[in-house]
Amino acid sequence: MSLLRMSAKAVVQAAGAGSLVESLATQFRFTYGFEAGVSEERSWGNSLPALAHALVDAGLEDVEVLLEYPVPLSSYRVDALLAGAHPTTGEPAYVVVELKQWTAATPVPDAEDLVTVPGMGNTARLHPVAQVRRYCDHIMDFTRSLHGHEHRVSGAAFLHNATDFDVDSLFDLPTDEYGQLFTASSRGAFQDFLKQRLAPLSGARAADALHPEQIAPSKKLMSVAAAEIQQRSQFNLLNERVCCTIG
C-alpha cells in the first residue's frame, strides 16, 4: 500500500509541524530497505503540501490522501492517490495526481508525449499528462474493485511551481478524464476539477477498498494480453521517466 495514508487536513498539519517528510522517509526505509534520496525528500516537502493546501482550501479536508501509492505489479509510485465519495452519486471516487516541481517545460518536436525540462539536461521525459494517464490505466487494469467501474477514476498533473504561460505548449497534448493539466495559475480550475469528483466527506471507505487483496488483472486485460502473445507483438512500457536523449 501507500507509504502514508491520512486526510488532506492531516497532511497539512504534518507538513506544518515538520513531520511529514520524516514520516515518509521512515516508512520508505521500512518498506524498501534503503534510504530515500535527497531529491525525493525535497520533492515530498515541496509538492505534497501544495496539493494538501489546495484540497483543504477547496473544502475537501476529509478526502483521504494515499501518499506514494504503488502502481500495482510495477516499480512505479503515484505521488498521491485521492480517495473519496463522488459528490453526486456517492460512489467511491479516486483521483490520481502526479506532482511536478518544474517551472517550465517544452514538448519534443514530433513527439508530443515527450518533454524537456530546463536545468534537467537534454534527456526527454514523459509528458506529465501522458504519465498520469498511464498510471490511471494500470491502476484500473489491476485493481479488482475498479473492474467495470473505470468511471470512478480520473487523473491530473499539478505543476504547482509553474504558470500556464510557462508551460503553454504542454496544453497542446489532448486531455481526457484520465489526464488533465493544471499549474499554479490554474489552481482554482484544479480545485473545481477536484470538487466535481470528490465530495467534502471522509474518503476512508473508498481507500479501504484498495487493499492489496484487490490486486488482480482484469478479464479485458487478460484477453488483450493473450492476443498480444499470439501475435508475438510487444507490450508498451508503463512509463519511462527518462525516455531518450535529444541532440
Coordinates of C-alpha atoms in Angstrom, one line a residue, residues 5-240:
R5 CA -2.4 7.4 4.3
M6 CA -4.1 10.4 6.0
S7 CA -6.7 13.1 5.4
A8 CA -5.8 16.2 3.5
K9 CA -6.1 18.2 6.7
A10 CA -3.7 15.8 8.4
V11 CA -1.2 16.2 5.6
V12 CA -1.3 20.0 6.1
Q13 CA -0.9 19.6 9.8
A14 CA 2.1 17.2 9.5
A15 CA 3.7 19.5 6.9
G16 CA 3.3 22.5 9.2
A17 CA 4.7 20.5 12.1
G18 CA 7.7 19.5 10.1
S19 CA 7.0 15.8 10.5
L20 CA 5.6 14.8 7.1
V21 CA 8.9 14.2 5.2
E22 CA 10.4 12.5 8.3
S23 CA 7.4 10.1 8.5
L24 CA 7.6 9.4 4.7
A25 CA 11.3 8.7 4.9
T26 CA 10.9 6.4 7.9
Q27 CA 8.2 4.4 6.1
F28 CA 10.2 4.4 2.9
R29 CA 13.2 2.8 4.7
F30 CA 10.9 0.3 6.4
T31 CA 9.2 -0.7 3.2
Y32 CA 12.1 -0.8 0.7
G33 CA 15.1 -1.4 3.0
F34 CA 17.1 1.6 1.9
E35 CA 17.1 5.4 2.3
A36 CA 15.0 7.7 0.1
G37 CA 17.1 10.1 -2.0
V38 CA 17.7 13.7 -1.1
S39 CA 15.8 14.9 -4.2
E40 CA 12.9 12.7 -3.4
E41 CA 12.6 14.0 0.2
R42 CA 12.9 17.5 -1.2
S43 CA 10.0 16.8 -3.6
W44 CA 7.9 15.5 -0.8
G45 CA 8.5 18.6 1.2
N46 CA 7.7 21.0 -1.7
S47 CA 4.9 19.2 -3.6
L48 CA 2.7 17.4 -1.1
P49 CA 1.9 20.5 1.0
A50 CA 0.9 22.3 -2.2
L51 CA -1.6 19.5 -3.1
A52 CA -2.9 19.2 0.5
H53 CA -3.5 23.0 0.8
A54 CA -5.3 23.0 -2.5
L55 CA -7.6 20.3 -1.1
V56 CA -8.2 22.0 2.2
D57 CA -8.9 25.3 0.6
A58 CA -11.4 23.6 -1.7
G59 CA -13.3 22.3 1.3
L60 CA -12.0 18.7 0.8
E61 CA -10.0 18.4 4.0
D62 CA -11.5 15.0 4.8
V63 CA -10.6 13.4 1.5
E64 CA -8.2 10.5 2.1
V65 CA -4.7 11.0 0.6
L66 CA -2.6 7.9 -0.2
L67 CA 1.0 9.2 -0.5
E68 CA 3.4 7.4 -2.7
Y69 CA 0.8 4.8 -3.8
P70 CA 2.4 1.9 -5.6
V71 CA 1.2 1.2 -9.1
P72 CA 0.1 -2.4 -9.0
L73 CA 2.6 -5.0 -10.2
S74 CA 5.2 -2.4 -11.2
S75 CA 8.1 -0.5 -9.6
Y76 CA 6.4 2.9 -10.0
R77 CA 4.6 5.0 -7.3
V78 CA 1.9 7.6 -7.8
D79 CA 2.7 10.8 -5.9
A80 CA -0.8 10.9 -4.4
L81 CA -4.0 8.9 -4.9
L82 CA -7.0 10.8 -3.6
A83 CA -9.9 8.6 -2.3
G84 CA -13.4 9.8 -1.5
A85 CA -17.0 9.8 -2.5
H86 CA -18.5 11.2 -5.7
P87 CA -20.4 14.4 -4.9
T88 CA -23.4 13.3 -7.0
T89 CA -23.6 9.5 -7.0
G90 CA -22.0 8.8 -3.6
E91 CA -19.9 6.0 -5.3
P92 CA -16.2 5.6 -4.4
A93 CA -14.2 8.1 -6.4
Y94 CA -10.4 8.3 -7.0
V95 CA -8.1 11.0 -8.4
V96 CA -4.6 10.0 -9.4
V97 CA -2.3 13.1 -9.0
E98 CA 1.2 13.5 -10.5
L99 CA 3.0 16.4 -8.9
K100 CA 5.9 18.3 -10.6
Q101 CA 8.2 21.0 -9.3
W102 CA 9.0 22.1 -12.8
T103 CA 8.9 25.8 -13.6
A104 CA 8.9 25.3 -17.3
A105 CA 8.9 22.5 -19.9
T106 CA 8.9 22.2 -23.7
P107 CA 7.5 19.4 -25.9
V108 CA 10.0 17.4 -28.0
P109 CA 9.4 18.1 -31.7
D110 CA 7.5 15.3 -33.4
A111 CA 6.9 13.6 -30.1
E112 CA 4.0 15.2 -28.3
D113 CA 4.1 12.9 -25.3
L114 CA 7.8 13.8 -24.5
V115 CA 9.1 17.0 -23.0
T116 CA 12.4 18.5 -22.0
V117 CA 12.8 20.5 -18.8
P118 CA 15.3 23.4 -18.3
G119 CA 18.0 22.6 -15.8
M120 CA 17.5 18.8 -16.2
G121 CA 19.8 18.2 -19.1
N122 CA 18.8 17.2 -22.6
T123 CA 17.1 14.0 -21.6
A124 CA 13.4 13.8 -22.7
R125 CA 10.8 12.9 -20.1
L126 CA 7.3 11.7 -20.4
H127 CA 4.7 14.5 -20.6
P128 CA 3.0 14.6 -17.2
V129 CA -0.4 14.2 -18.7
A130 CA 0.7 11.1 -20.6
Q131 CA 2.3 9.8 -17.4
V132 CA -0.7 10.2 -15.1
R133 CA -2.9 8.7 -17.9
R134 CA -0.8 5.6 -17.9
Y135 CA -0.9 5.3 -14.1
C136 CA -4.7 5.5 -14.3
D137 CA -4.9 2.8 -16.9
H138 CA -2.7 0.5 -15.0
I139 CA -4.5 1.0 -11.7
M140 CA -7.8 0.3 -13.4
D141 CA -6.4 -2.8 -15.1
F142 CA -5.0 -4.3 -11.9
T143 CA -7.5 -3.3 -9.1
R144 CA -10.3 -5.7 -8.8
S145 CA -12.7 -3.3 -7.1
L146 CA -12.4 -1.0 -10.2
H147 CA -13.1 -3.6 -12.8
G148 CA -16.3 -2.5 -14.6
H149 CA -16.2 0.8 -12.6
E150 CA -13.5 2.7 -14.5
H151 CA -15.6 5.8 -14.3
R152 CA -14.7 6.1 -10.7
V153 CA -11.1 7.0 -11.6
S154 CA -9.7 10.3 -13.0
G155 CA -6.2 11.8 -13.2
A156 CA -4.4 15.1 -13.1
A157 CA -0.9 16.6 -13.2
F158 CA -0.3 19.6 -11.0
L159 CA 2.7 21.7 -11.8
H160 CA 2.5 23.9 -8.7
N161 CA 5.6 25.9 -9.4
A162 CA 4.7 26.8 -13.0
T163 CA 2.1 29.1 -14.6
D164 CA 0.0 28.3 -17.7
F165 CA 2.2 30.7 -19.6
D166 CA 5.4 28.9 -18.5
V167 CA 4.2 25.6 -20.0
D168 CA 1.7 26.8 -22.6
S169 CA 2.9 24.4 -25.2
L170 CA 2.2 21.4 -22.9
F171 CA -1.5 22.1 -23.3
D172 CA -1.3 21.0 -26.9
L173 CA -1.4 17.4 -25.8
P174 CA -5.1 16.3 -25.8
T175 CA -6.5 15.7 -22.4
D176 CA -9.3 13.5 -21.1
E177 CA -10.8 12.2 -17.9
Y178 CA -7.6 10.4 -17.0
G179 CA -5.2 13.2 -17.8
Q180 CA -5.7 16.9 -17.1
L181 CA -3.0 19.5 -16.6
F182 CA -3.0 22.3 -14.0
T183 CA -0.5 24.9 -12.8
A184 CA -0.2 27.5 -10.0
S185 CA -2.1 30.0 -12.2
S186 CA -4.9 27.5 -12.8
R187 CA -5.1 26.3 -9.1
G188 CA -8.7 27.4 -9.0
A189 CA -9.6 25.3 -12.0
F190 CA -7.7 22.4 -10.3
Q191 CA -9.8 22.8 -7.2
D192 CA -13.0 22.9 -9.4
F193 CA -11.8 19.7 -11.0
L194 CA -11.4 18.0 -7.6
K195 CA -14.7 19.2 -6.3
Q196 CA -16.5 17.8 -9.3
R197 CA -15.1 14.4 -8.5
L198 CA -14.8 14.3 -4.7
A199 CA -17.4 15.3 -2.0
P200 CA -16.4 17.0 1.2
L201 CA -16.7 13.8 3.1
S202 CA -14.4 11.2 4.6
G203 CA -12.6 9.1 2.0
A204 CA -11.8 6.3 4.4
R205 CA -14.1 3.7 3.0
A206 CA -13.0 4.3 -0.6
A207 CA -9.4 4.0 0.5
D208 CA -10.2 0.7 2.3
A209 CA -11.5 -0.7 -0.9
L210 CA -8.0 -0.6 -2.4
H211 CA -6.4 -3.1 0.0
P212 CA -3.7 -5.4 -1.5
E213 CA -6.1 -8.4 -1.8
Q214 CA -7.9 -6.4 -4.6
I215 CA -4.9 -6.6 -6.9
A216 CA -5.6 -8.8 -10.0
P217 CA -5.6 -8.3 -13.8
S218 CA -9.0 -7.5 -15.4
K219 CA -10.6 -10.0 -17.8
K220 CA -10.3 -7.4 -20.5
L221 CA -6.5 -7.1 -19.9
M222 CA -6.1 -10.8 -19.9
S223 CA -7.8 -11.1 -23.3
V224 CA -5.6 -8.3 -24.7
A225 CA -2.5 -10.0 -23.3
A226 CA -3.5 -13.3 -24.9
A227 CA -4.0 -11.7 -28.3
E228 CA -0.7 -9.9 -28.0
I229 CA 1.2 -13.1 -27.2
Q230 CA -0.4 -14.9 -30.0
Q231 CA 0.6 -12.2 -32.4
R232 CA 4.1 -12.1 -30.9
S233 CA 3.9 -8.3 -30.5
Q234 CA 5.4 -6.4 -27.6
F235 CA 3.7 -4.5 -24.8
N236 CA 4.4 -0.9 -24.3
L237 CA 6.2 0.1 -21.0
L238 CA 4.0 1.6 -18.4
N239 CA 6.2 4.7 -18.0
E240 CA 9.7 5.8 -18.7

